[in-house]
PDB file of C-alpha atoms in Angstrom:
ATOM      1  CA  VAL D 292      38.654  21.539  29.982  1.00  0.00           C
ATOM      2  CA  TRP D 293      38.132  21.160  26.160  1.00  0.00           C
ATOM      3  CA  THR D 294      40.534  22.631  23.811  1.00  0.00           C
ATOM      4  CA  ALA D 295      39.568  24.479  20.820  1.00  0.00           C
ATOM      5  CA  CYS D 296      40.764  21.589  18.647  1.00  0.00           C
ATOM      6  CA  ALA D 297      38.931  19.001  20.579  1.00  0.00           C
ATOM      7  CA  ARG D 298      35.583  21.175  20.485  1.00  0.00           C
ATOM      8  CA  SER D 299      35.889  21.446  16.664  1.00  0.00           C
ATOM      9  CA  SER D 300      36.467  17.877  16.361  1.00  0.00           C
ATOM     10  CA  PHE D 301      33.575  16.997  18.920  1.00  0.00           C
ATOM     11  CA  ALA D 302      31.331  19.342  16.611  1.00  0.00           C
ATOM     12  CA  LEU D 303      32.421  17.786  13.346  1.00  0.00           C
ATOM     13  CA  ALA D 304      31.696  14.376  14.864  1.00  0.00           C
ATOM     14  CA  VAL D 305      28.256  15.478  15.993  1.00  0.00           C
ATOM     15  CA  LEU D 306      27.472  17.046  12.620  1.00  0.00           C
ATOM     16  CA  SER D 307      28.620  14.043  10.837  1.00  0.00           C
ATOM     17  CA  LEU D 308      26.477  11.601  12.981  1.00  0.00           C
ATOM     18  CA  ALA D 309      23.444  13.882  12.435  1.00  0.00           C
ATOM     19  CA  PHE D 310      24.116  13.869   8.639  1.00  0.00           C
ATOM     20  CA  VAL D 311      24.583   9.912   8.365  1.00  0.00           C
ATOM     21  CA  LEU D 312      21.049   9.629  10.399  1.00  0.00           C
ATOM     22  CA  TRP D 313      19.408  11.998   8.239  1.00  0.00           C
ATOM     23  CA  CYS D 314      20.482  10.153   5.234  1.00  0.00           C
ATOM     24  CA  ALA D 315      19.639   6.626   6.729  1.00  0.00           C
ATOM     25  CA  ALA D 316      16.151   7.833   7.813  1.00  0.00           C
ATOM     26  CA  PRO D 317      13.331   5.552   6.135  1.00  0.00           C
ATOM     27  CA  ALA D 318      11.213   7.126   3.592  1.00  0.00           C
ATOM     28  CA  TYR D 319       7.826   7.755   5.198  1.00  0.00           C
ATOM     29  CA  ALA D 320       4.890   6.252   3.448  1.00  0.00           C
ATOM     30  CA  HIS D 321       1.806   8.380   1.935  1.00  0.00           C
ATOM     31  CA  PRO D 322       0.398  10.335   5.033  1.00  0.00           C
ATOM     32  CA  GLU D 323      -3.273   8.747   4.365  1.00  0.00           C
ATOM     33  CA  ILE D 324      -1.673   5.247   4.735  1.00  0.00           C
ATOM     34  CA  GLU D 325      -0.036   6.179   7.897  1.00  0.00           C
ATOM     35  CA  ARG D 326      -3.207   7.661   9.205  1.00  0.00           C
ATOM     36  CA  GLY D 327      -5.085   4.332   8.012  1.00  0.00           C
ATOM     37  CA  LYS D 328      -2.653   2.390   9.993  1.00  0.00           C
ATOM     38  CA  ARG D 329      -3.006   4.619  13.003  1.00  0.00           C
ATOM     39  CA  LEU D 330      -6.756   4.334  13.102  1.00  0.00           C
ATOM     40  CA  ALA D 331      -6.925   0.740  12.554  1.00  0.00           C
ATOM     41  CA  TYR D 332      -4.693   0.403  15.546  1.00  0.00           C
ATOM     42  CA  GLU D 333      -6.881   2.421  17.436  1.00  0.00           C
ATOM     43  CA  LEU D 334      -9.970   0.118  16.163  1.00  0.00           C
ATOM     44  CA  ASP D 335     -11.746   2.855  14.172  1.00  0.00           C
ATOM     45  CA  LEU D 336     -12.170   0.406  10.943  1.00  0.00           C
ATOM     46  CA  GLU D 337     -14.482   2.551   9.277  1.00  0.00           C
ATOM     47  CA  GLN D 338     -12.293   5.688   9.336  1.00  0.00           C
ATOM     48  CA  ALA D 339      -9.267   3.423   8.446  1.00  0.00           C
ATOM     49  CA  VAL D 340     -10.967   2.340   5.680  1.00  0.00           C
ATOM     50  CA  SER D 341     -11.638   5.692   4.594  1.00  0.00           C
ATOM     51  CA  ALA D 342      -8.183   6.731   5.019  1.00  0.00           C
ATOM     52  CA  PHE D 343      -6.916   3.835   2.668  1.00  0.00           C
ATOM     53  CA  ASP D 344      -9.388   4.863   0.167  1.00  0.00           C
ATOM     54  CA  ALA D 345      -8.202   8.561   0.077  1.00  0.00           C
ATOM     55  CA  ALA D 346      -4.595   7.211  -0.199  1.00  0.00           C
ATOM     56  CA  ALA D 347      -5.602   5.070  -3.130  1.00  0.00           C
ATOM     57  CA  ALA D 348      -7.769   7.995  -4.647  1.00  0.00           C
ATOM     58  CA  SER D 349      -4.687  10.356  -4.653  1.00  0.00           C
ATOM     59  CA  GLY D 350      -3.190   8.593  -7.394  1.00  0.00           C
ATOM     60  CA  LYS D 351       0.418   9.493  -5.969  1.00  0.00           C
ATOM     61  CA  LEU D 352       1.119   5.915  -4.504  1.00  0.00           C
ATOM     62  CA  THR D 353       4.178   3.911  -5.378  1.00  0.00           C
ATOM     63  CA  ARG D 354       3.973   0.299  -6.045  1.00  0.00           C
ATOM     64  CA  ALA D 355       5.300  -0.432  -2.664  1.00  0.00           C
ATOM     65  CA  GLU D 356       2.780   1.801  -0.848  1.00  0.00           C
ATOM     66  CA  LEU D 357      -0.150   0.300  -2.857  1.00  0.00           C
ATOM     67  CA  LEU D 358       0.805  -3.017  -1.782  1.00  0.00           C
ATOM     68  CA  GLU D 359       1.035  -1.922   1.726  1.00  0.00           C
ATOM     69  CA  LEU D 360      -2.394  -0.213   1.513  1.00  0.00           C
ATOM     70  CA  LEU D 361      -4.035  -3.299   0.086  1.00  0.00           C
ATOM     71  CA  SER D 362      -2.167  -5.636   2.529  1.00  0.00           C
ATOM     72  CA  GLU D 363      -3.527  -3.587   5.358  1.00  0.00           C
ATOM     73  CA  ARG D 364      -6.953  -2.737   3.908  1.00  0.00           C
ATOM     74  CA  VAL D 365      -7.909  -6.635   3.408  1.00  0.00           C
ATOM     75  CA  LEU D 366      -7.577  -7.100   7.161  1.00  0.00           C
ATOM     76  CA  LEU D 367     -10.042  -4.337   7.740  1.00  0.00           C
ATOM     77  CA  LEU D 368     -12.376  -5.331   4.982  1.00  0.00           C
ATOM     78  CA  TYR D 369     -12.393  -8.905   6.183  1.00  0.00           C
ATOM     79  CA  ALA D 370     -13.183  -7.626   9.816  1.00  0.00           C
ATOM     80  CA  LEU D 371     -16.112  -5.421   8.453  1.00  0.00           C
ATOM     81  CA  LYS D 372     -17.338  -8.410   6.338  1.00  0.00           C
ATOM     82  CA  ARG D 373     -17.135  -6.474   3.305  1.00  0.00           C
ATOM     83  CA  GLU D 374     -16.826  -9.481   0.884  1.00  0.00           C
ATOM     84  CA  ALA D 375     -17.065  -7.786  -2.616  1.00  0.00           C
ATOM     85  CA  ALA D 376     -14.504  -5.090  -1.577  1.00  0.00           C
ATOM     86  CA  LEU D 377     -12.294  -7.709   0.090  1.00  0.00           C
ATOM     87  CA  LYS D 378     -12.200 -10.128  -2.970  1.00  0.00           C
ATOM     88  CA  ALA D 379     -11.449  -6.982  -5.283  1.00  0.00           C
ATOM     89  CA  ASP D 380      -8.498  -5.947  -3.014  1.00  0.00           C
ATOM     90  CA  LEU D 381      -7.098  -9.466  -2.989  1.00  0.00           C
ATOM     91  CA  THR D 382      -7.396  -9.789  -6.589  1.00  0.00           C
ATOM     92  CA  TRP D 383      -5.460  -6.554  -7.080  1.00  0.00           C
ATOM     93  CA  LEU D 384      -2.910  -7.712  -4.476  1.00  0.00           C
ATOM     94  CA  SER D 385      -2.689 -11.096  -6.348  1.00  0.00           C
ATOM     95  CA  ALA D 386      -2.140  -9.183  -9.895  1.00  0.00           C
ATOM     96  CA  LEU D 387       0.773  -6.916  -8.335  1.00  0.00           C
ATOM     97  CA  ASN D 388       2.675  -9.642  -6.096  1.00  0.00           C
ATOM     98  CA  PRO D 389       1.115 -13.202  -6.566  1.00  0.00           C
ATOM     99  CA  GLU D 390       4.049 -14.110  -3.931  1.00  0.00           C
ATOM    100  CA  HIS D 391       2.875 -11.871  -1.246  1.00  0.00           C
ATOM    101  CA  LYS D 392       2.517 -13.348   2.175  1.00  0.00           C
ATOM    102  CA  LEU D 393      -0.429 -12.114   4.249  1.00  0.00           C
ATOM    103  CA  ASP D 394       0.267 -10.605   7.660  1.00  0.00           C
ATOM    104  CA  LEU D 395       0.428 -12.841  10.757  1.00  0.00           C
ATOM    105  CA  ARG D 396      -2.594 -10.837  11.967  1.00  0.00           C
ATOM    106  CA  ALA D 397      -4.694 -12.519   9.139  1.00  0.00           C
ATOM    107  CA  PRO D 398      -7.101 -15.274  10.264  1.00  0.00           C
ATOM    108  CA  THR D 399      -6.988 -18.771   8.682  1.00  0.00           C
ATOM    109  CA  GLU D 400     -10.165 -18.022   6.747  1.00  0.00           C
ATOM    110  CA  LEU D 401      -8.609 -14.795   4.923  1.00  0.00           C
ATOM    111  CA  ILE D 402      -5.543 -16.937   4.271  1.00  0.00           C
ATOM    112  CA  GLY D 403      -7.597 -19.522   2.599  1.00  0.00           C
ATOM    113  CA  LEU D 404      -9.435 -16.806   0.470  1.00  0.00           C
ATOM    114  CA  TRP D 405      -6.224 -15.335  -0.467  1.00  0.00           C
ATOM    115  CA  THR D 406      -4.791 -18.517  -1.533  1.00  0.00           C
ATOM    116  CA  SER D 407      -7.833 -19.439  -3.564  1.00  0.00           C
ATOM    117  CA  ILE D 408      -8.202 -15.833  -5.346  1.00  0.00           C
ATOM    118  CA  ARG D 409      -4.287 -15.894  -5.918  1.00  0.00           C
ATOM    119  CA  ASP D 410      -4.494 -19.259  -7.534  1.00  0.00           C
ATOM    120  CA  GLN D 411      -7.139 -18.462 -10.042  1.00  0.00           C
ATOM    121  CA  GLY D 412      -4.883 -15.656 -11.194  1.00  0.00           C
ATOM    122  CA  HIS D 413      -2.642 -17.948 -13.175  1.00  0.00           C
ATOM    123  CA  GLY D 414      -1.651 -16.788 -16.748  1.00  0.00           C
ATOM    124  CA  PRO D 415      -0.583 -13.623 -18.233  1.00  0.00           C
ATOM    125  CA  LEU D 416      -2.826 -10.699 -18.103  1.00  0.00           C
ATOM    126  CA  ARG D 417      -3.245  -7.875 -20.729  1.00  0.00           C
ATOM    127  CA  LEU D 418      -3.852  -4.128 -19.783  1.00  0.00           C
ATOM    128  CA  GLU D 419      -5.947  -2.259 -22.125  1.00  0.00           C
ATOM    129  CA  LEU D 420      -5.678   1.687 -22.184  1.00  0.00           C
ATOM    130  CA  ALA D 421      -8.110   3.919 -23.698  1.00  0.00           C
ATOM    131  CA  THR D 422      -8.307   7.839 -23.879  1.00  0.00           C
ATOM    132  CA  ARG D 423     -11.716   9.770 -24.152  1.00  0.00           C
ATOM    133  CA  MET D 424     -12.533  13.487 -24.047  1.00  0.00           C
ATOM    134  CA  SER D 425     -15.070  14.609 -21.654  1.00  0.00           C
ATOM    135  CA  ASP D 426     -17.727  17.108 -22.078  1.00  0.00           C
ATOM    136  CA  ALA D 427     -15.534  19.592 -20.341  1.00  0.00           C
ATOM    137  CA  ASP D 428     -12.551  18.793 -23.024  1.00  0.00           C
ATOM    138  CA  VAL D 429     -10.781  17.024 -20.431  1.00  0.00           C
ATOM    139  CA  GLU D 430      -8.705  13.934 -21.541  1.00  0.00           C
ATOM    140  CA  ARG D 431      -9.548  10.725 -19.554  1.00  0.00           C
ATOM    141  CA  VAL D 432      -7.554   7.592 -19.273  1.00  0.00           C
ATOM    142  CA  ILE D 433      -9.453   4.280 -18.836  1.00  0.00           C
ATOM    143  CA  ALA D 434      -7.674   1.092 -17.983  1.00  0.00           C
ATOM    144  CA  ALA D 435      -8.787  -2.615 -17.847  1.00  0.00           C
ATOM    145  CA  VAL D 436      -6.995  -5.626 -16.993  1.00  0.00           C
ATOM    146  CA  ARG D 437      -8.080  -8.680 -18.627  1.00  0.00           C
ATOM    147  CA  LYS D 438      -6.770 -12.221 -18.881  1.00  0.00           C
ATOM    148  CA  ALA D 439      -4.572 -12.596 -22.136  1.00  0.00           C
ATOM    149  CA  MET D 440      -6.034 -15.196 -24.711  1.00  0.00           C
ATOM    150  CA  GLY D 441      -4.103 -17.757 -26.714  1.00  0.00           C
ATOM    151  CA  ARG D 442      -1.405 -18.511 -23.961  1.00  0.00           C
TER     152      ARG D 442
END
């Protein structure tokens, strides 16, 4: 038999625990990243790449999400033998985080390519931004990353 005080204490404890668990819940990644990871797990590699491409095109990724996307997508691009896209993603990954370690799923050949691309990226980079008006009076921002000269 529960007394009114015991029921109140128990209810308060349950609510407190629920609040703590809710606050401690991890933030979810971009939905297309999650979808891409699920599709990759299901071995639907083409659709997984499409999901990652959609996430990248959304323009709403955090730096951490972009690193996660690139880390996952390089595995898919390697498996699909898309060398140009693979090298582009490894270059971006190197620019964002040269100390990044590839996932344990990465084959030796991919790790060698990653090391080679990462080691080519020594030195500072320069980011160039330009704005241009389109025919529809929409301002566009164009970005280019280049090696900084004179250093």
